[in-house]
Coordinates of C-alpha atoms and ligand atoms in Angstrom, one line a residue:
X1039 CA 102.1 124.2 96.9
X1040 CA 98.2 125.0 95.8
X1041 CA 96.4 127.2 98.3
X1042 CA 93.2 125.8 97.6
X1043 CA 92.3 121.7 97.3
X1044 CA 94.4 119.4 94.9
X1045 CA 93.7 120.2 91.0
X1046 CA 95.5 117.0 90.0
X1047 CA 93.7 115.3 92.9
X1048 CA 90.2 116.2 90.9
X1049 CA 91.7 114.9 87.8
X1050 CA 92.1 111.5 89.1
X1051 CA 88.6 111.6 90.5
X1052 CA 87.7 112.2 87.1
X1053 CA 89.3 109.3 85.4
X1054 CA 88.0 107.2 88.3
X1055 CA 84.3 109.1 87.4
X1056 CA 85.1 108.2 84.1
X1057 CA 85.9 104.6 84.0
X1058 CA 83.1 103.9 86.6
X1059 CA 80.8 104.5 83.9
X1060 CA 81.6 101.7 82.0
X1061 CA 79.1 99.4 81.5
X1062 CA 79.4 96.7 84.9
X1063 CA 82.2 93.5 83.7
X1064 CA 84.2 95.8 81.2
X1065 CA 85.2 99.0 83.8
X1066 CA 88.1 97.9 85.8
X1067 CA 86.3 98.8 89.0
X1068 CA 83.7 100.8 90.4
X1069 CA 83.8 104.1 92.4
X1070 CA 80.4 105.5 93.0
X1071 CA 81.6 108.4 94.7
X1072 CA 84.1 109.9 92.3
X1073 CA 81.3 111.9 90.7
X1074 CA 80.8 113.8 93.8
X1075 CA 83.8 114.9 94.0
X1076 CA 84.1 117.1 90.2
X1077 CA 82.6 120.7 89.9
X1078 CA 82.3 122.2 86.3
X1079 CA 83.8 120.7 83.1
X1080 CA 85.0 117.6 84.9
X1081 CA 82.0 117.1 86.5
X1082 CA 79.8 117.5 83.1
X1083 CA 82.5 115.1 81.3
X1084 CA 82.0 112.7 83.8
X1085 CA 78.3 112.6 83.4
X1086 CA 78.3 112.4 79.8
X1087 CA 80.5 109.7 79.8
X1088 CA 77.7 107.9 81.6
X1089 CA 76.5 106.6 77.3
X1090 CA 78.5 105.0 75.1
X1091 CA 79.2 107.9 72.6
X1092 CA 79.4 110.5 75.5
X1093 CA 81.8 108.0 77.1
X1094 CA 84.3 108.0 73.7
X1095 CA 83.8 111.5 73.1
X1096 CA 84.4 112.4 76.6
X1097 CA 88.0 109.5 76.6
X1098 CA 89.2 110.9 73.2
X1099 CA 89.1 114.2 74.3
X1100 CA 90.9 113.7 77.8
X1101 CA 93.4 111.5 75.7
X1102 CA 93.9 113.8 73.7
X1103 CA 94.6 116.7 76.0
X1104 CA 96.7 114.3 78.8
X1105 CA 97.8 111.7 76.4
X1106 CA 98.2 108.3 78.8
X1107 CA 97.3 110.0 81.9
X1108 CA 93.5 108.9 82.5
X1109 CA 94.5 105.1 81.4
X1110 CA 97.4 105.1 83.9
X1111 CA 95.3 106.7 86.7
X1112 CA 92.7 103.6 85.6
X1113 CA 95.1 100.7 86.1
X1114 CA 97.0 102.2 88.8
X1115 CA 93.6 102.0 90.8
X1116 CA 92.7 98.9 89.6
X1117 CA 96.3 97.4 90.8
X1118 CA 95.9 99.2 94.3
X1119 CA 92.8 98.0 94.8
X1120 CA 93.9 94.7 94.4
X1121 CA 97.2 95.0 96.3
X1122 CA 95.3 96.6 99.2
X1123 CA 92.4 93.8 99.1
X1124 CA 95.0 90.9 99.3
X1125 CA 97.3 92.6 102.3
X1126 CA 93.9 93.2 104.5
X1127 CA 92.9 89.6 103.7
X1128 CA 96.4 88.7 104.4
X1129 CA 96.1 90.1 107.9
X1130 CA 96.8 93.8 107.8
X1131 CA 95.0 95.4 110.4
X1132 CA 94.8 98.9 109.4
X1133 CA 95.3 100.6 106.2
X1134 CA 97.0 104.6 106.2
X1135 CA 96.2 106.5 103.0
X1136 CA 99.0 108.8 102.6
X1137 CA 97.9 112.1 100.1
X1138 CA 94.5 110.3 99.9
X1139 CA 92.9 113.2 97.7
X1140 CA 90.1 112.2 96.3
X1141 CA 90.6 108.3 97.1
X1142 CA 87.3 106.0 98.2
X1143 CA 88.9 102.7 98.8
X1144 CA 87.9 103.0 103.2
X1145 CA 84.2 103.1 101.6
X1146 CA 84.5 101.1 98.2
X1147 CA 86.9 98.5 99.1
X1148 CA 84.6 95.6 100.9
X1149 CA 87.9 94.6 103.0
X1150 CA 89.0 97.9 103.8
X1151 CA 85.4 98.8 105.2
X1152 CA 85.9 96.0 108.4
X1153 CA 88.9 98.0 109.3
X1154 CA 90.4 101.1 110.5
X1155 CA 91.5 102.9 107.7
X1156 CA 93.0 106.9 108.4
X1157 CA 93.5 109.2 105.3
X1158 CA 96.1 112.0 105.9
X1159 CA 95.9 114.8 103.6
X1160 CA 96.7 119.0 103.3
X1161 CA 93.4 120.5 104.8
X1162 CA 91.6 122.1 101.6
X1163 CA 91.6 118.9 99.9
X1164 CA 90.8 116.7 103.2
X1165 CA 87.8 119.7 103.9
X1166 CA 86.8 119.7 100.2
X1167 CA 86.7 115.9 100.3
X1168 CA 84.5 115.9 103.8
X1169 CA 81.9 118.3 102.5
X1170 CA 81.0 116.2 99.3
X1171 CA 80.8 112.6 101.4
X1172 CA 78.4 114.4 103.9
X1173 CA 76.7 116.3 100.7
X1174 CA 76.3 112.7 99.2
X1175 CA 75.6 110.6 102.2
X1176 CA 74.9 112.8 104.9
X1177 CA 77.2 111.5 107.0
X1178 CA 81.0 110.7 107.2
X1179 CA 82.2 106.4 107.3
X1180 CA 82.7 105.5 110.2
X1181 CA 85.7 103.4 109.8
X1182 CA 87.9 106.4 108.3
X1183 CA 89.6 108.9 110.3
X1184 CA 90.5 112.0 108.5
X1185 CA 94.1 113.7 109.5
X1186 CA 94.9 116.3 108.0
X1187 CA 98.3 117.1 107.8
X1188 CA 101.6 118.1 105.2
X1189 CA 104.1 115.3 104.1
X1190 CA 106.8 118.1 103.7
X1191 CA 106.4 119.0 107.9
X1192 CA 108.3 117.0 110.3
X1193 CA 106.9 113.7 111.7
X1194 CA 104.5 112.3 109.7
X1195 CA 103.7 109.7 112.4
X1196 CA 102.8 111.8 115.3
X1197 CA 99.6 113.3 113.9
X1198 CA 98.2 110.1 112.6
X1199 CA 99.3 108.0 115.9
X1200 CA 97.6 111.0 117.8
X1201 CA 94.5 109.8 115.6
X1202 CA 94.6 106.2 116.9
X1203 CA 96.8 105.0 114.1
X1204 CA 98.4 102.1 115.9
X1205 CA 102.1 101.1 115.8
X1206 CA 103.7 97.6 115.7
X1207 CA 100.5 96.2 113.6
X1208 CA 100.6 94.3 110.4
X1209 CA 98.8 97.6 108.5
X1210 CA 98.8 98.4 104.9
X1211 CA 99.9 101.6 103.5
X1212 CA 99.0 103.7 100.2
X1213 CA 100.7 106.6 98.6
X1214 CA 99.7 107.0 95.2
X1215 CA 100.3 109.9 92.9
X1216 CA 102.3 112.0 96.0
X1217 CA 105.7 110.6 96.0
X1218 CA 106.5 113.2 92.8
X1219 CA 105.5 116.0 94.7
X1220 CA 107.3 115.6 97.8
X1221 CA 111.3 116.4 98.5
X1222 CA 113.4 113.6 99.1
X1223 CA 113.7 113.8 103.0
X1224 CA 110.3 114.3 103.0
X1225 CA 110.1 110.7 101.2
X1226 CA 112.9 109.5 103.4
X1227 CA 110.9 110.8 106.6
X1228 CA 108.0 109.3 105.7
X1229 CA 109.3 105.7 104.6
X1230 CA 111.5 105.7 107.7
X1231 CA 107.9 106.2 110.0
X1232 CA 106.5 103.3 107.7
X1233 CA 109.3 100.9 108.9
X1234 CA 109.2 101.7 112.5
X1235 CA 105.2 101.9 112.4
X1236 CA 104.4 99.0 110.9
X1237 CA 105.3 95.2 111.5
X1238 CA 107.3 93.0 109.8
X1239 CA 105.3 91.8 106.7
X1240 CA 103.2 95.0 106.6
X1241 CA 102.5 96.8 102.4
X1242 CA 103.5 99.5 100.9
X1243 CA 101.5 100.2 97.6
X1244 CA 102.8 103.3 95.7
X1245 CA 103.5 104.7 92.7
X1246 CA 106.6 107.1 90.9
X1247 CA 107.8 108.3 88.0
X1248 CA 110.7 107.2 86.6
X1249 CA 113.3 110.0 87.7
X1250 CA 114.6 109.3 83.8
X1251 CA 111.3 111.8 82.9
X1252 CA 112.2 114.8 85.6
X1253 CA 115.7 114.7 83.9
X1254 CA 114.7 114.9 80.4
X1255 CA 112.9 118.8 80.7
X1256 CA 112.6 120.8 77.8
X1257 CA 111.5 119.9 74.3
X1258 CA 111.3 116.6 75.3
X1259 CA 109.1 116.9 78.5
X1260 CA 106.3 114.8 78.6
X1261 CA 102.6 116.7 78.7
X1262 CA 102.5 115.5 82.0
X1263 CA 105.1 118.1 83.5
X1264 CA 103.9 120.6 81.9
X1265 CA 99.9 120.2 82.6
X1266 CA 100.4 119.3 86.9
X1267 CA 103.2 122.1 86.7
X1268 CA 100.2 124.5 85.6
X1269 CA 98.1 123.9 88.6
X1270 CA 100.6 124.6 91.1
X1271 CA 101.6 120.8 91.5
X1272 CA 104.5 120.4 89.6
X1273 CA 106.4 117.3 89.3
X1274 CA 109.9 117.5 91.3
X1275 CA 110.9 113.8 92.7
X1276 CA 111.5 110.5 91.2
X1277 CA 113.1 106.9 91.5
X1278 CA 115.3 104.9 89.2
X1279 CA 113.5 101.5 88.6
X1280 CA 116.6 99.8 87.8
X1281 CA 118.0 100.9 91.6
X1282 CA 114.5 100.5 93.5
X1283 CA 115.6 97.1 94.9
X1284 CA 118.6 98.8 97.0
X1285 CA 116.6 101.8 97.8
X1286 CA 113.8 100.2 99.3
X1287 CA 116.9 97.9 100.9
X1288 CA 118.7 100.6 102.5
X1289 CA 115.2 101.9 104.4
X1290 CA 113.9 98.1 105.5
X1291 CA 111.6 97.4 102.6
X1292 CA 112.0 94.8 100.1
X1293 CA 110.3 95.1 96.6
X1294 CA 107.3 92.8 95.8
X1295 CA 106.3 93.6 92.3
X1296 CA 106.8 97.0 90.7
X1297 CA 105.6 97.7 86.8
X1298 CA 104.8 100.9 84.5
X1299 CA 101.5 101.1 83.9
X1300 CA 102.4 100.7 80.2
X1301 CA 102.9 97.2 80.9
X1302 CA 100.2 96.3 83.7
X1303 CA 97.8 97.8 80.8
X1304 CA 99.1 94.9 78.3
X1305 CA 97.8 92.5 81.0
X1306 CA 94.0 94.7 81.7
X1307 CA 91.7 95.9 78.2
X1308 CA 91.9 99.6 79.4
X1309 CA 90.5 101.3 76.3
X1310 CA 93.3 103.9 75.2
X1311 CA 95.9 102.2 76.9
X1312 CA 98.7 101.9 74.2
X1313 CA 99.4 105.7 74.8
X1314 CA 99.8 104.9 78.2
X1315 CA 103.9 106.0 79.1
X1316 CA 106.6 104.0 80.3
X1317 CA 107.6 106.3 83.0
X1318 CA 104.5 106.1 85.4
X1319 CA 105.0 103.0 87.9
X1320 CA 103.0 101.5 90.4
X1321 CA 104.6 99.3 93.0
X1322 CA 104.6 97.5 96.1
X1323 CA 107.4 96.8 98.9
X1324 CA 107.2 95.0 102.3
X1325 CA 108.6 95.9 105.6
X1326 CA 111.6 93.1 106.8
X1327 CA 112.0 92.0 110.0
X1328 CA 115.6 93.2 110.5
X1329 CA 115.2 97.1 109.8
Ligands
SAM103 C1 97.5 113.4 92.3 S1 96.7 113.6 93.8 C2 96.5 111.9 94.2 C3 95.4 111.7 95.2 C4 95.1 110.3 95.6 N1 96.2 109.6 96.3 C5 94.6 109.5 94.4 O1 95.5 108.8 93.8 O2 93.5 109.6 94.1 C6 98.0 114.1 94.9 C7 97.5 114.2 96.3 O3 98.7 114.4 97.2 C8 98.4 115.4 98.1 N2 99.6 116.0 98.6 C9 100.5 116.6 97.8 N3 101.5 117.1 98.5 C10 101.2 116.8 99.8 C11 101.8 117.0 101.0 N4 103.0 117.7 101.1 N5 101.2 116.6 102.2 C12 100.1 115.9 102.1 N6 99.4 115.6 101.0 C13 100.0 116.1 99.8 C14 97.4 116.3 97.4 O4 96.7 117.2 98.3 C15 96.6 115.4 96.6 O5 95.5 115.0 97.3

């Protein structure tokens, strides 16, 4: 566990920074805060990106040094932003970001903005995150309550029901780029909350890797490991696609769609994206009535 705020939760800020730059009806979407949230080289990569030769320079070099990583972080944003719009518009009350990091959709998203939305995160990141919105705006939104809290302590519901998270509503539910760095009760705990917290027809948007990659170690280890193992966040839980539909079964979830981001990218013109890998998913499952 890092001491200080989320590395790898920079380095998706920076993708995000990154794409955003893009001139308007070629970027997949449009976070005007990511920016705020890079110090040093990231935050001097995002801004050169912001012209069309910094903005190759700036994509061949991250490519180069986290093959597939920054096109994956694009699409998976661009598919969660979607998934989330469409569940608020299809009458989810309230929208939990679990390990929100860096993550703007409670300002960016127009839907998300007419609700309650509550962002649970490990303090240093949640504080680092608070200081830049105020630096920025002056101000926090006033339609996201921040909890900050670990996923691997008991009773993930307590602290965000204590914050006015309410249960039995049709709410909508993120956790993107955290499932790999949680244990499995931890995953179990948390899902289980999900399915007594939210009613029937309520969203879960997430993403995994493939548990194929955290078996394959050694030679063969994709960069990824290696690069989030190096800032203290390594890699150390995963789901087999091929079992997801009995998984989500057994906890009161049924899948909805669930793709790499390999293949949503044939689907989206993410520059870079034929490097993007096979083992990085993005998914979503709903909660049944009979849990
Ligand atoms: C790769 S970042 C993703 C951040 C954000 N969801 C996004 O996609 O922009 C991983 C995030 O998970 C959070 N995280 C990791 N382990 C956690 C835990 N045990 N409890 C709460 N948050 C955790 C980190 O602080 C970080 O913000």
């Amino acid at each position: 566990m890092p001491e200080g705020p989320s590395k790898t939760a920079e380095y998706v800020a920076t993708f995000r920074a990154v794409e955003s730059a893009r001139p308007e009806g070629e970027r997949l979407f449009s976070d005007p805060y990511a920016a705020s949230f890079l110090d040093g080289k990231l935050r001097l990569g995002a801004a050169l990106a912001r012209n069309g030769m910094g903005q190759r320079l700036v994509c061949r070099y991250i490519d180069r040094n986290w093959p597939g990583s920054r096109p994956s972080a694009v699409i998976r944003t661009r598919l969660i932003d979607d998934a989330v719009t469409a569940a608020i518009e299809g009458g989810a009350e309230q929208l939990a970001i679990l390990g929100a990091g860096y993550d703007t959709r409670g300002l960016r998203l127009p839907a998300a903005r007419e609700i309650p939305v509550f962002e649970l995160d490990q303090p240093p990141t949640q504080e680092r995150k608070k200081q830049r919105l105020r630096a920025r705006d002056g101000d926090l939104p006033s339609n996201v309550t921040y909890v900050p809290f670990d996923l691997l302590d008991e009773g993930v519901g307590a602290p965000l029901e204590r914050a006015g998270f309410r249960t039995g509503l049709k709410s909508v539910y993120i956790w993107e780029g955290v499932l790999s760095y949680l244990t499995p009760e931890a995953v179990d705990q948390t899902l289980a909350w999900i399915t007594a917290s939210g009613a029937p027809g309520s969203r879960l948007v997430y993403t995994y890797v493939d548990v194929a990659l955290l078996k394959q170690g050694g030679e063969d280890e994709p960069p990824w490991s290696s690069q989030v193992a190096k800032v203290g966040e390594p890699f150390r839980y995963g789901l087999d696609p091929a079992k997801m539909d009995a998984f989500l079964g057994d906890r009161g979830l049924k899948p909805v769609w669930d793709q790499s981001t390999l293949e949503a990218i044939a689907q989206h013109a993410v520059p870079g994206g034929r490097n993007a890998p096979g083992f990085y998913r993005v998914a979503e499952a709903e909660v049944l009535p009979d849990r």
